[in-house]
PDB file of C-alpha atoms in Angstrom:
ATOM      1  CA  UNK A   1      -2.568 -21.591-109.491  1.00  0.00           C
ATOM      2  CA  UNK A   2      -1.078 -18.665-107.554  1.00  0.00           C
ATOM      3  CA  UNK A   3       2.175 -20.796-107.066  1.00  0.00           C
ATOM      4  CA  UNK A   4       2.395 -21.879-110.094  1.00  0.00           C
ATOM      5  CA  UNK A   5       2.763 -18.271-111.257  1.00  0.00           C
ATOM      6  CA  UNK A   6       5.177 -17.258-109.042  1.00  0.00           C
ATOM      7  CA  UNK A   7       7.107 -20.484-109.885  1.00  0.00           C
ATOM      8  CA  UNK A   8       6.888 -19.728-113.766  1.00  0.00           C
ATOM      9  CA  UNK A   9       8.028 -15.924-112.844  1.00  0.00           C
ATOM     10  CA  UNK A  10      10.870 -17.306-111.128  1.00  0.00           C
ATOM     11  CA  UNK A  11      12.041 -19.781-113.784  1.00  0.00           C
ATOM     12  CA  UNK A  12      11.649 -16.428-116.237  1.00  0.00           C
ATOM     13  CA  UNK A  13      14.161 -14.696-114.092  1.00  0.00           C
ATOM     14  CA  UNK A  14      16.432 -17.263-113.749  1.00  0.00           C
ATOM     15  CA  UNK A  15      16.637 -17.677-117.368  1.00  0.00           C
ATOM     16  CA  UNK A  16      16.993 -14.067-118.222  1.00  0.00           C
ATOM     17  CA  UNK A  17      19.514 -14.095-114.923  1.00  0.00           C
ATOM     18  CA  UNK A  18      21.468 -17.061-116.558  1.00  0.00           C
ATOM     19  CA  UNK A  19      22.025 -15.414-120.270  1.00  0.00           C
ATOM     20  CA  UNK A  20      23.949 -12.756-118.351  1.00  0.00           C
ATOM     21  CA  UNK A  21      25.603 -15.010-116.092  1.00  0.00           C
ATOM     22  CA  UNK A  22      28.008 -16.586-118.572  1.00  0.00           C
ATOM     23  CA  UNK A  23      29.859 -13.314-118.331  1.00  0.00           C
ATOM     24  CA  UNK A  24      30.371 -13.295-115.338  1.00  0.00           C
ATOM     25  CA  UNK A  25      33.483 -14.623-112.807  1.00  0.00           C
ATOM     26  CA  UNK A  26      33.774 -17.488-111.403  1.00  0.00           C
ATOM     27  CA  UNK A  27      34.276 -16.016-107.470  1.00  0.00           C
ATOM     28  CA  UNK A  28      30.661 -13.704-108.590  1.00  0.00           C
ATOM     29  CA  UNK A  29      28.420 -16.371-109.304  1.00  0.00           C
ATOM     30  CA  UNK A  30      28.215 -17.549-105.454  1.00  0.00           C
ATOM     31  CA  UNK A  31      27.275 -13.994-104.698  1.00  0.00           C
ATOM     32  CA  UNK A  32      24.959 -14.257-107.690  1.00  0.00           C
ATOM     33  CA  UNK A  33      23.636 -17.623-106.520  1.00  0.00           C
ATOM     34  CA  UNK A  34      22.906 -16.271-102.984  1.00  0.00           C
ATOM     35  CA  UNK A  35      21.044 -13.001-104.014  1.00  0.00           C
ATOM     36  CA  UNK A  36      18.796 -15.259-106.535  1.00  0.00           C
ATOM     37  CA  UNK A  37      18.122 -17.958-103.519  1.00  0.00           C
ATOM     38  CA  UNK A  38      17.108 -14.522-101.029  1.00  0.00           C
ATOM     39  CA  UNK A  39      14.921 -13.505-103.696  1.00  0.00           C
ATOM     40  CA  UNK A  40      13.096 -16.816-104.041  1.00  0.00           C
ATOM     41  CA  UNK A  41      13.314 -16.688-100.563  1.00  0.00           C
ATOM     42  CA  UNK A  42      11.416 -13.537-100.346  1.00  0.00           C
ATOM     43  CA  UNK A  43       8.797 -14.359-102.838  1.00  0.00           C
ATOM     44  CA  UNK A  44       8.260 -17.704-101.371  1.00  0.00           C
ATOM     45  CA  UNK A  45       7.481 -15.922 -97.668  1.00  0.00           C
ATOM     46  CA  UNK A  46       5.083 -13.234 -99.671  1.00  0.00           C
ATOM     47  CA  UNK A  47       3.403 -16.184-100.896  1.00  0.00           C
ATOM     48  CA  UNK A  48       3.009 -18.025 -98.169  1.00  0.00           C
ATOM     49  CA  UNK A  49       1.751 -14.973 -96.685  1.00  0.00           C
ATOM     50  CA  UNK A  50      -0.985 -14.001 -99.094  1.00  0.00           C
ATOM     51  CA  UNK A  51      -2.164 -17.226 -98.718  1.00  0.00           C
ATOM     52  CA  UNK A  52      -2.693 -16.429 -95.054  1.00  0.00           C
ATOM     53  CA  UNK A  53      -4.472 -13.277 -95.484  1.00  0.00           C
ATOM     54  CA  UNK A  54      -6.790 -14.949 -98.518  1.00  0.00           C
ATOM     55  CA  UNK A  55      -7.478 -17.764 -95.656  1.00  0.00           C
ATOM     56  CA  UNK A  56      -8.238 -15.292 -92.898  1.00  0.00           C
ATOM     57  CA  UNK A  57     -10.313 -13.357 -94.792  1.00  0.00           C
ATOM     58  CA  UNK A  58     -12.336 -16.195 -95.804  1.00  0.00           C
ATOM     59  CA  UNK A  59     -12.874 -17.552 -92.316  1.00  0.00           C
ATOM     60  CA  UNK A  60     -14.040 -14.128 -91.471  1.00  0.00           C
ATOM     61  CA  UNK A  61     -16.508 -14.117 -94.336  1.00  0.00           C
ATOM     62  CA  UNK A  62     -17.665 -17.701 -93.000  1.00  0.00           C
ATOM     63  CA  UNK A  63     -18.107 -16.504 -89.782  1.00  0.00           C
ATOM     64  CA  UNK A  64     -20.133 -13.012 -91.070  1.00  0.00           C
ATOM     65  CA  UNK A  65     -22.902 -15.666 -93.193  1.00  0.00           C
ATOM     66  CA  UNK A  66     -22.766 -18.442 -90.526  1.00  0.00           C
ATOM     67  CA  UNK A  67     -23.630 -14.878 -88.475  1.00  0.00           C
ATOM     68  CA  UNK A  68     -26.216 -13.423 -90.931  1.00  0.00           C
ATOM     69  CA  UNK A  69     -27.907 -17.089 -91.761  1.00  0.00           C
ATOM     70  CA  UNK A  70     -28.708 -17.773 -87.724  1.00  0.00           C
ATOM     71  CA  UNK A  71     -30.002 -14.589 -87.370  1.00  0.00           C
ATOM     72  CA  UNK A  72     -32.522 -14.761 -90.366  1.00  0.00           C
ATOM     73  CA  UNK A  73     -33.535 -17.887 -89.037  1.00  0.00           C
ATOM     74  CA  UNK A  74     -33.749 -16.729 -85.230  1.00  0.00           C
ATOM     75  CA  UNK A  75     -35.870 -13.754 -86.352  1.00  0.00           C
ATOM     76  CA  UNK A  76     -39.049 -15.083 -87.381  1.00  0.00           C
ATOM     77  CA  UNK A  77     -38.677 -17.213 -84.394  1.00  0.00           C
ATOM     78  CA  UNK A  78     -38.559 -13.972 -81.871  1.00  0.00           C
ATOM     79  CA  UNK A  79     -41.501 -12.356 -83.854  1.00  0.00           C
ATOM     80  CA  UNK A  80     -43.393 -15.994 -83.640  1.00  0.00           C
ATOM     81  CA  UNK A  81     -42.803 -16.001 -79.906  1.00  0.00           C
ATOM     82  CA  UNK A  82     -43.786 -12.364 -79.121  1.00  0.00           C
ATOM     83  CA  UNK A  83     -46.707 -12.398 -81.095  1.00  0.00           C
ATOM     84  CA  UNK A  84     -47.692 -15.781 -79.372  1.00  0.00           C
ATOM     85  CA  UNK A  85     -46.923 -14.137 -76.020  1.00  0.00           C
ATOM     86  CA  UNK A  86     -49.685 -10.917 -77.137  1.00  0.00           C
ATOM     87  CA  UNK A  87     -52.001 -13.314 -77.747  1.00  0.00           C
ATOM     88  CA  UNK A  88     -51.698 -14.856 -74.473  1.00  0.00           C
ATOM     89  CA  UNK A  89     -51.667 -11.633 -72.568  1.00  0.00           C
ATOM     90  CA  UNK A  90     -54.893 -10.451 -74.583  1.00  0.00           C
ATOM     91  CA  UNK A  91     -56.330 -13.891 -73.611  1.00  0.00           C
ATOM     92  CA  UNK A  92     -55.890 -13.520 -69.952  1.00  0.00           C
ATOM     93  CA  UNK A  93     -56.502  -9.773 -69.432  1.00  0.00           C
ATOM     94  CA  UNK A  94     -60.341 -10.728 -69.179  1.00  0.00           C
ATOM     95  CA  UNK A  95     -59.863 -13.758 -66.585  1.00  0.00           C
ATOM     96  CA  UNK A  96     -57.687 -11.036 -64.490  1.00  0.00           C
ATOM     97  CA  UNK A  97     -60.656  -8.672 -64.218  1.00  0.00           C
ATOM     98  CA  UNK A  98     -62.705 -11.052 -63.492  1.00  0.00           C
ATOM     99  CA  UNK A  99     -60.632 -12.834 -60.410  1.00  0.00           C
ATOM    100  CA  UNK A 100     -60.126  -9.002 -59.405  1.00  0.00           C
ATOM    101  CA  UNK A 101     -64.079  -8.332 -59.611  1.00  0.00           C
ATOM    102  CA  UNK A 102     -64.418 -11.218 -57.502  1.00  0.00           C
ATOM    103  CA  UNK A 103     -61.999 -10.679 -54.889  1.00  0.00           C
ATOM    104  CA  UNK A 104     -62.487  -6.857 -54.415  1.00  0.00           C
ATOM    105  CA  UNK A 105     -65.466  -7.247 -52.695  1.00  0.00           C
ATOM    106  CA  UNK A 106     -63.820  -9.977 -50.361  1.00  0.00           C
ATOM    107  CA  UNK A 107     -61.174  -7.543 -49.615  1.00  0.00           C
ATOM    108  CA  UNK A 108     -63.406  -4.897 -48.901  1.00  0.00           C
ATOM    109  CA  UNK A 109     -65.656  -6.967 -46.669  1.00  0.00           C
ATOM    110  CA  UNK A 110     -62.927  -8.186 -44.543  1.00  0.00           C
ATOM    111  CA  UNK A 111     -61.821  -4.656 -44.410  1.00  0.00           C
ATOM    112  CA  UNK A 112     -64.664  -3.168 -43.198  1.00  0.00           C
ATOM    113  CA  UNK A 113     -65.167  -6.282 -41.106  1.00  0.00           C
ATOM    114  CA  UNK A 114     -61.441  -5.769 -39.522  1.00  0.00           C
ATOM    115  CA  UNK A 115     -61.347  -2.258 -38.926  1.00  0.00           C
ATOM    116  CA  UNK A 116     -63.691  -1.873 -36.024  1.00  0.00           C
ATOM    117  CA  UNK A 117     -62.106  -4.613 -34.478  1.00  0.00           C
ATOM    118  CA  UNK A 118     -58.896  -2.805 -34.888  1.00  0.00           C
ATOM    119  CA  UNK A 119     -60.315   0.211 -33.571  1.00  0.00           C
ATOM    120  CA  UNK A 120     -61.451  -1.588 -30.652  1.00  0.00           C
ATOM    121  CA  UNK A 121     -58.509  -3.311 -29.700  1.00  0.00           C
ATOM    122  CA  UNK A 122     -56.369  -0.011 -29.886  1.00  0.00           C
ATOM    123  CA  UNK A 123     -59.142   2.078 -27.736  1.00  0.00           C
ATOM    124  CA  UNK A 124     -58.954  -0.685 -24.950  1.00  0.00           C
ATOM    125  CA  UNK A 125     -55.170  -1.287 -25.599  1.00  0.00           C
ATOM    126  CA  UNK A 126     -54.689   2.269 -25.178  1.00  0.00           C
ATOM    127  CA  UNK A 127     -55.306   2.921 -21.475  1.00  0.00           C
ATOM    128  CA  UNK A 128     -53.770   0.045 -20.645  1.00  0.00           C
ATOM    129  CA  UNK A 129     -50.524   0.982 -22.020  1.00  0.00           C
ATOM    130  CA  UNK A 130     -51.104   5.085 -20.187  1.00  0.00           C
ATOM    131  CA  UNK A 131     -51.462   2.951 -16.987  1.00  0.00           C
ATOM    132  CA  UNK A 132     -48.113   0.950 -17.130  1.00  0.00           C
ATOM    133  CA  UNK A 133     -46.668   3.891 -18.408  1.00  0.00           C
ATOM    134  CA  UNK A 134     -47.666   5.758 -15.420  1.00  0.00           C
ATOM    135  CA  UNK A 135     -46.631   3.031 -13.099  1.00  0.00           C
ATOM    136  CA  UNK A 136     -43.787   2.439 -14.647  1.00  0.00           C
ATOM    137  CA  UNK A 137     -42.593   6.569 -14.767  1.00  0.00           C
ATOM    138  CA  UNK A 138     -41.369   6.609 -11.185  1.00  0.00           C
ATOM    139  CA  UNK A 139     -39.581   3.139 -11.291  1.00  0.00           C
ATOM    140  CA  UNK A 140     -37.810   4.551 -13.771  1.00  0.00           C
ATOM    141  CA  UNK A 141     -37.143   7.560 -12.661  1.00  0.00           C
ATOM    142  CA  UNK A 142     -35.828   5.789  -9.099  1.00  0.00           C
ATOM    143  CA  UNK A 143     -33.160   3.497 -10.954  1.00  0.00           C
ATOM    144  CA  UNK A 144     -32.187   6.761 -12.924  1.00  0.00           C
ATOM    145  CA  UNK A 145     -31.091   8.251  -9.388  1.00  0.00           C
ATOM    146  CA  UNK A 146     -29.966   5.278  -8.154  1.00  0.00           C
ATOM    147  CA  UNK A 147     -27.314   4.524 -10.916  1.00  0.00           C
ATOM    148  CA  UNK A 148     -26.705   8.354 -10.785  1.00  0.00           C
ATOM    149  CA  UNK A 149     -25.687   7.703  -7.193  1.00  0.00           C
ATOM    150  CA  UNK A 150     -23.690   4.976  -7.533  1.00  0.00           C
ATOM    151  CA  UNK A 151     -21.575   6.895 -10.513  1.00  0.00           C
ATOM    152  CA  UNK A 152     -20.935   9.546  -7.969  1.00  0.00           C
ATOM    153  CA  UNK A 153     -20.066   7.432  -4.992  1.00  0.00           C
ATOM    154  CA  UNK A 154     -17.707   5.501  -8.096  1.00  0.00           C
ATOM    155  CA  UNK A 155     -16.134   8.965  -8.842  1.00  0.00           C
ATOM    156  CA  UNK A 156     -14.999  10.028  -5.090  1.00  0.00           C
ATOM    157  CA  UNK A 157     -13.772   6.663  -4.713  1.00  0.00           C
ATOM    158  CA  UNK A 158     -11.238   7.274  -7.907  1.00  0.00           C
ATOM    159  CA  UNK A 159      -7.725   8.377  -7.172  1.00  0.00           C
ATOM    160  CA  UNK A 160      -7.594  12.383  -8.761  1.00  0.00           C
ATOM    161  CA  UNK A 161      -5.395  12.023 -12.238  1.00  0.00           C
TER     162      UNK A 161
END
């Protein structure tokens, strides 16, 4: 419908154009011709290029419903699940205390049960570990003077830079 507008519009001008033509020179009417044919040119481009816009702007609007239409179907589907997932949380809340009441007094058994052991181990582990520690003190304290030695004796031995 749009082109056929523009295509009556043209034929309009071209009449109108023509009446006045008839005065005109021959060597004028190519010029006359040419400016007519730029001019359909031009309307034919900013026709083709409304078009283009009209086009884009309807694929956008598809694309903003397609957009709007998921997400009214998606949300009822969120709320559905969340509410589902409350239900299931209030559900299970009571079976978590009660596993808890029942293992809290395991814990606290072996706990008590553990920690004089514990304390046991680490008061007999305890002298046992001063001992080699006091053993061990001169040892150490022998290879400390020993590698000190050796450094020295190293040192003299070196050229003087």
């Amino acid at each position: 419908m749009k082109f056929s507008l523009v295509a009556a519009l043209v034929v309009v001008l071209a009449v109108s154009h023509g009446t006045e033509a008839v005065s005109l020179v021959k060597r004028d009417v190519q010029s006359e011709v040419d400016r007519i044919a730029k001019i359909l040119n031009d309307m034919s481009a900013a026709t083709q290029e409304m078009v283009e816009k009209v086009k884009a702007l309807e694929v956008t609007n598809t694309a903003q419903t397609y957009l709007e239409d998921s997400k009214a179907k998606i949300l009822p589907l969120v709320e559905k699940v969340q509410a589902e997932a409350t239900k299931l949380q209030e559900q299970v809340k009571p079976f978590i205390a009660n596993i808890e009441g029942q293992i809290r007094p395991l814990t606290d058994n072996f706990n008590a049960q553990v920690k004089p052991l514990a304390d046991n181990f680490q008061a007999q582990v305890q002298p046992l570990a001063e001992n080699l520690q006091a053993q061990v003190k001169p040892l150490t304290d022998m290879m400390e003077k020993f590698f000190q030695q050796v450094m020295d004796q190293t040192k003299a031995l070196l050229p003087p830079q």
